[in-house]
PDB file of C-alpha atoms in Angstrom:
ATOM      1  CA  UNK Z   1      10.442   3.595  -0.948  1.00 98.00           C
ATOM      2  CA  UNK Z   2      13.009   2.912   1.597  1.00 98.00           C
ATOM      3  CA  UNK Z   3      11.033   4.722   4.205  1.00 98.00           C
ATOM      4  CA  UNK Z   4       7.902   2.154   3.237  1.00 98.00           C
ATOM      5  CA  UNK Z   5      10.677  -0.745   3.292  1.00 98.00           C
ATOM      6  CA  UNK Z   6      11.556   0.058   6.870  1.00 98.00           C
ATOM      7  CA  UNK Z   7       7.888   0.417   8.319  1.00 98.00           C
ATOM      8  CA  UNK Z   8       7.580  -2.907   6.380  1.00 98.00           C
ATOM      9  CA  UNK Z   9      10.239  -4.403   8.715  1.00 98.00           C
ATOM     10  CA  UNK Z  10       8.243  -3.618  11.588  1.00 97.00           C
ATOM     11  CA  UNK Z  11       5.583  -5.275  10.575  1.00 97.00           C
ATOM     12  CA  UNK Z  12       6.391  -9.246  11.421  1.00 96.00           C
ATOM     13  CA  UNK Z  13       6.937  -7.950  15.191  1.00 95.00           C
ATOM     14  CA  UNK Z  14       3.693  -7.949  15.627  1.00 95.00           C
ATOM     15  CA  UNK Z  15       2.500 -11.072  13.370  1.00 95.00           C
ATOM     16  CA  UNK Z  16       2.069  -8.887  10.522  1.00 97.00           C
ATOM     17  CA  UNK Z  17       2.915  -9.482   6.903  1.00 97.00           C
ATOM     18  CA  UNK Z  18       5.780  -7.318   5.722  1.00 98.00           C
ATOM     19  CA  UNK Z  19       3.944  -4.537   4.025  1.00 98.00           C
ATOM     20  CA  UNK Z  20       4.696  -0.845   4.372  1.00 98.00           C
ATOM     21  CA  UNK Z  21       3.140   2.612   3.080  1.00 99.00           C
ATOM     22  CA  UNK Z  22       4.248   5.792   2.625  1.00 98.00           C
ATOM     23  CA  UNK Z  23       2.124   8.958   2.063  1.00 98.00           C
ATOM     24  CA  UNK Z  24       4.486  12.092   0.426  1.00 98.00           C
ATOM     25  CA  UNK Z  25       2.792  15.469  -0.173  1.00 98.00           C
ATOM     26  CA  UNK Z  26       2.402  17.294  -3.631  1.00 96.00           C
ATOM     27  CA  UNK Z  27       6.040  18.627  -3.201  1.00 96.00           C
ATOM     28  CA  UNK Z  28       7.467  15.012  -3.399  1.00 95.00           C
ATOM     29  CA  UNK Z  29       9.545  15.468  -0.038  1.00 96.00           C
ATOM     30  CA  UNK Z  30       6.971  15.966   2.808  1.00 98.00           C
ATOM     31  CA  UNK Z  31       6.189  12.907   4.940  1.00 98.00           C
ATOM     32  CA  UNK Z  32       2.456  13.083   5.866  1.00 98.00           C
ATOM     33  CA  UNK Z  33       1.991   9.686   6.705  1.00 98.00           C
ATOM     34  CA  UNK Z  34       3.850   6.115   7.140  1.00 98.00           C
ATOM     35  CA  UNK Z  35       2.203   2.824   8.326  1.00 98.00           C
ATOM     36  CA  UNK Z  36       2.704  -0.751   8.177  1.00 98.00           C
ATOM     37  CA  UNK Z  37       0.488  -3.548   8.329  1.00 98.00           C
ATOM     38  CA  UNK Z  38      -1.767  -4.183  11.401  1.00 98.00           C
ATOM     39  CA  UNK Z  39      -4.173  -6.327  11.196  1.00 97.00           C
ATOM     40  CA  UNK Z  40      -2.771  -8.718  13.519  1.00 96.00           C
ATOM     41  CA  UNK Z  41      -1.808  -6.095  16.106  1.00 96.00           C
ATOM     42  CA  UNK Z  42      -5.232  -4.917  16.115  1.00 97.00           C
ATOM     43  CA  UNK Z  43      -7.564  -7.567  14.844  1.00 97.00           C
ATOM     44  CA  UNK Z  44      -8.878  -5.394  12.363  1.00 98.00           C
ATOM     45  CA  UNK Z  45      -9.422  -6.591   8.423  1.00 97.00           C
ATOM     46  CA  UNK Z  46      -8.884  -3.484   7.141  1.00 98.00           C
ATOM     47  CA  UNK Z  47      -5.593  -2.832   8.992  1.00 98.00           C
ATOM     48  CA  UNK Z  48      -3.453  -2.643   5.568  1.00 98.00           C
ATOM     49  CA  UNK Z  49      -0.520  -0.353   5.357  1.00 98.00           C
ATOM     50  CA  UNK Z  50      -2.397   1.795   2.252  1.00 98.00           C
ATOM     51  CA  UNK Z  51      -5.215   2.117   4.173  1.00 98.00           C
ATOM     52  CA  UNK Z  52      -3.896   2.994   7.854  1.00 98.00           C
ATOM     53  CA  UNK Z  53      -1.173   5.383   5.806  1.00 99.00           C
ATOM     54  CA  UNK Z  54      -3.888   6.947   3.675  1.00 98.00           C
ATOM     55  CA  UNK Z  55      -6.538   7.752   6.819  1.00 98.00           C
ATOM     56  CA  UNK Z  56      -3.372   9.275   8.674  1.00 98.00           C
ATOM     57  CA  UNK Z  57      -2.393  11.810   5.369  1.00 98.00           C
ATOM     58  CA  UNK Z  58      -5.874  12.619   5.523  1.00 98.00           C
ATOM     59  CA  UNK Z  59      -6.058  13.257   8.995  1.00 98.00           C
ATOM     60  CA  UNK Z  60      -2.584  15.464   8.635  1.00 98.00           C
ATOM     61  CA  UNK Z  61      -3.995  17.525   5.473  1.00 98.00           C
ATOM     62  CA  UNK Z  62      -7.739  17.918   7.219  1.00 98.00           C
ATOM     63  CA  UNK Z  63      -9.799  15.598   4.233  1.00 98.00           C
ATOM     64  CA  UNK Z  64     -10.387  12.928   2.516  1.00 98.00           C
ATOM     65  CA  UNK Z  65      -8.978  14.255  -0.754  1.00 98.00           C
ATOM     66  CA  UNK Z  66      -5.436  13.888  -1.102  1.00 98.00           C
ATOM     67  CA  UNK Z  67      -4.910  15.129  -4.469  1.00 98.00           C
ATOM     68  CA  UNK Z  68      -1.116  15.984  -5.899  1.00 98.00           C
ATOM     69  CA  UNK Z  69      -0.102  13.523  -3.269  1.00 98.00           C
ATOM     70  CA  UNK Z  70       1.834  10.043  -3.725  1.00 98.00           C
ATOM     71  CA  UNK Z  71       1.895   6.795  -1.651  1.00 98.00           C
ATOM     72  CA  UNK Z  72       4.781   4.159  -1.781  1.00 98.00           C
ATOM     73  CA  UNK Z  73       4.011   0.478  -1.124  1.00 98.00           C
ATOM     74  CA  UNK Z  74       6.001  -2.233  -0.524  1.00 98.00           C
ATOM     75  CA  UNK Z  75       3.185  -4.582  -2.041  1.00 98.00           C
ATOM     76  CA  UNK Z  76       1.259  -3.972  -4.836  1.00 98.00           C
ATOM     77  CA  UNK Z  77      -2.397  -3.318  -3.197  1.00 98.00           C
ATOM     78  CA  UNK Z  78      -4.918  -5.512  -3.412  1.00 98.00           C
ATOM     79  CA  UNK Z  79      -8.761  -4.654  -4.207  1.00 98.00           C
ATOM     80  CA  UNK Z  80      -9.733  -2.998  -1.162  1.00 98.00           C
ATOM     81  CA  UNK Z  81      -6.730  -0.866  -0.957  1.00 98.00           C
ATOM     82  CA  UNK Z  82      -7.139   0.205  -4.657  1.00 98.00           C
ATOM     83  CA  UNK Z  83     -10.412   1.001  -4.115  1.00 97.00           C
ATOM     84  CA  UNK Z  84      -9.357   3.009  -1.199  1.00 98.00           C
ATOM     85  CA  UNK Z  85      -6.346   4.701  -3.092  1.00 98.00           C
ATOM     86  CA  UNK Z  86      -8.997   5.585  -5.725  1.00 98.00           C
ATOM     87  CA  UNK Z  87     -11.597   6.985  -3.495  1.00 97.00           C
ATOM     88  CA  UNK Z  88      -8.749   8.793  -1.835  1.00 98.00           C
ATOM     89  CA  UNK Z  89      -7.978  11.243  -5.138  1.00 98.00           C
ATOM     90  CA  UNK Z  90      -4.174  10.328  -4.690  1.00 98.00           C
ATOM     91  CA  UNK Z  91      -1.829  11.465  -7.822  1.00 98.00           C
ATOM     92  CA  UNK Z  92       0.330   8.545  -7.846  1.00 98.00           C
ATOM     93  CA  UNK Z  93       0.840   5.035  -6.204  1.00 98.00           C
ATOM     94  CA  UNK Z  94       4.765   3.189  -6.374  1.00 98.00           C
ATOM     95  CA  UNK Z  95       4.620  -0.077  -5.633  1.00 98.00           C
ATOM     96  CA  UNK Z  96       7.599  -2.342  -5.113  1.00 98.00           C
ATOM     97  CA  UNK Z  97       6.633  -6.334  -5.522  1.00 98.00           C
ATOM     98  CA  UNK Z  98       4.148  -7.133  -7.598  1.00 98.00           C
ATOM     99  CA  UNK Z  99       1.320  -9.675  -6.004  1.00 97.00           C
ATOM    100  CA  UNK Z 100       0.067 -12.000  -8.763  1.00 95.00           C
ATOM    101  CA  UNK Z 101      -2.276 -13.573  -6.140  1.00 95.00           C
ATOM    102  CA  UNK Z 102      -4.062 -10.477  -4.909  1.00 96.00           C
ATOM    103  CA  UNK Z 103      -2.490  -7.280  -7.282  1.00 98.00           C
ATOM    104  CA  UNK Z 104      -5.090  -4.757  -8.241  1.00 98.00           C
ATOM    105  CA  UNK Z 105      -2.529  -2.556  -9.982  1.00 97.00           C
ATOM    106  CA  UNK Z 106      -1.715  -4.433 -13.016  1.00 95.00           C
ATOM    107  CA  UNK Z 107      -1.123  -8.183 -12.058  1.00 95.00           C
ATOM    108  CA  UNK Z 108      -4.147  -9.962 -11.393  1.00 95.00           C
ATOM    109  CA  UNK Z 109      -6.810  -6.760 -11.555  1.00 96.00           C
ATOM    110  CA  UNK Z 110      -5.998  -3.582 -12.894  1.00 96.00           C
ATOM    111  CA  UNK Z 111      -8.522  -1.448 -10.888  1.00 96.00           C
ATOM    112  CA  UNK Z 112      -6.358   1.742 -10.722  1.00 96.00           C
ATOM    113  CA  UNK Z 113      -6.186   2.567 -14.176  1.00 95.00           C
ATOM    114  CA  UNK Z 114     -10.004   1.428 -15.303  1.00 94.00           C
ATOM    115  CA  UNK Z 115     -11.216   3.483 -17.411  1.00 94.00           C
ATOM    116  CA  UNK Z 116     -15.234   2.909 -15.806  1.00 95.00           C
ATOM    117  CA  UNK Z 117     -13.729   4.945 -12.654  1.00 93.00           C
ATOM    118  CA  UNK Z 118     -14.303   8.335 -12.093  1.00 91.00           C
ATOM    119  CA  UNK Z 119     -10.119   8.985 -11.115  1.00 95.00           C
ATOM    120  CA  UNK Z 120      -7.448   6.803 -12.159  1.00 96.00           C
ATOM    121  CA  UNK Z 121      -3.615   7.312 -10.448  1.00 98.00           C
ATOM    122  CA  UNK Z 122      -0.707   7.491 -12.128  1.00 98.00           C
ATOM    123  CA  UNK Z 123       1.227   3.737 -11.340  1.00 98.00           C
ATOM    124  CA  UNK Z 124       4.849   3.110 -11.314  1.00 98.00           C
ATOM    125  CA  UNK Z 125       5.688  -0.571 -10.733  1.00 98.00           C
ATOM    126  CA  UNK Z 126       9.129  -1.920  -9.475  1.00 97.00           C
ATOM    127  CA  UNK Z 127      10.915   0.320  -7.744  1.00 98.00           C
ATOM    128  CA  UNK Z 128      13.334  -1.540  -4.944  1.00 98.00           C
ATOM    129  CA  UNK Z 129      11.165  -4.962  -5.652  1.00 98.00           C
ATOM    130  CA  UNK Z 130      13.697  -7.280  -4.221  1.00 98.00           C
ATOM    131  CA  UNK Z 131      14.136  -5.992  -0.791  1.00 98.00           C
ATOM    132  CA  UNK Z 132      10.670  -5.952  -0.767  1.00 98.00           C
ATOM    133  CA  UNK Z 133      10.205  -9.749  -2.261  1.00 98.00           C
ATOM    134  CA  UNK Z 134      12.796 -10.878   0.424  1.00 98.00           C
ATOM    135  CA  UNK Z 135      10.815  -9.282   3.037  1.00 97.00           C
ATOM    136  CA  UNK Z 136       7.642 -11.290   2.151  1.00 97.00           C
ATOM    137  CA  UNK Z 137       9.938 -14.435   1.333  1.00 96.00           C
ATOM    138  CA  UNK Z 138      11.400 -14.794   4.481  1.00 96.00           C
ATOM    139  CA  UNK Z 139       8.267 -13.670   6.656  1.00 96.00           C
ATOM    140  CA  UNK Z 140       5.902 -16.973   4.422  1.00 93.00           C
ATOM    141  CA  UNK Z 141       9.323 -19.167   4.967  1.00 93.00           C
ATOM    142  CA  UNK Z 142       9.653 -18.602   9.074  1.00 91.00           C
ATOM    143  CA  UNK Z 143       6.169 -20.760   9.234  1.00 75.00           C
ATOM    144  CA  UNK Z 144       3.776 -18.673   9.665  1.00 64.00           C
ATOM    145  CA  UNK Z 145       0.336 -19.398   8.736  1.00 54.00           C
ATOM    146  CA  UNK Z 146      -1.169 -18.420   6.297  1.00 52.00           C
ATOM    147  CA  UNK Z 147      -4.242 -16.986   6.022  1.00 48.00           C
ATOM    148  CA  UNK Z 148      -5.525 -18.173   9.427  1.00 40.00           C
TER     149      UNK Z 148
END
């Protein structure tokens, strides 16, 4: 998680929320991919750290599945990023702050673990969730907008 907490500090360089990912391998210790949020940087929706750290582990393994592997988030993932981390066959997703306005792991949607999906990841909640809250809290309090 610390590795996703310090691509999360990059993010606000570039306009970006605070949010960092982490892709580990099956073995638990093998890096395959880290991103933070761009969707500033590059103007594109879909920029979030899950997503941009999930299409580089599958561009380092050589497909889409990414089974036995687990990705660390600073943020608990919203819809789309579920969706994606479902679609993407991942073992396990760590989150560190819950979202209660957009979480899809448990706070306001629980899309990972429905039952009406064909695979369902493992979820540990809370680990390191206050660096990760101050992160976000002090990104929101420096004035930027919101939601443009």
């Amino acid at each position: 998680m610390r590795l996703a907490l310090a691509e999360a500090e990059l993010a606000p360089l570039t306009g970006d929320v605070p949010v960092g990912a982490v892709v580990l391998a099956a073995d638990g210790t093998t890096v395959l991919a880290r991103a933070r949020n761009e969707r500033e940087a590059t103007g594109d929706p879909t920029a979030h750290a899950e997503v941009l750290a999930l299409r580089r582990a599958a561009a380092a393994v050589g497909e889409w599945r990414l089974t036995g592997c687990t990705l660390l988030v600073t943020l608990e993932p919203c819809a789309m990023c579920a969706g994606a981390l479902v679609q993407s066959r991942v073992d396990r997703v760590v989150y560190a702050a819950t979202d209660t306005k957009a979480g899809a792991a448990g706070s306001l949607w629980d899309l990972l673990r429905d039952r009406r999906l064909n695979h369902r990841p493992e979820v540990i909640a809370g680990v390191l969730p206050e660096p990760a809250a101050a992160l976000l809290t002090a990104f929101f309090r420096s004035g930027r907008p919101l939601d443009r």
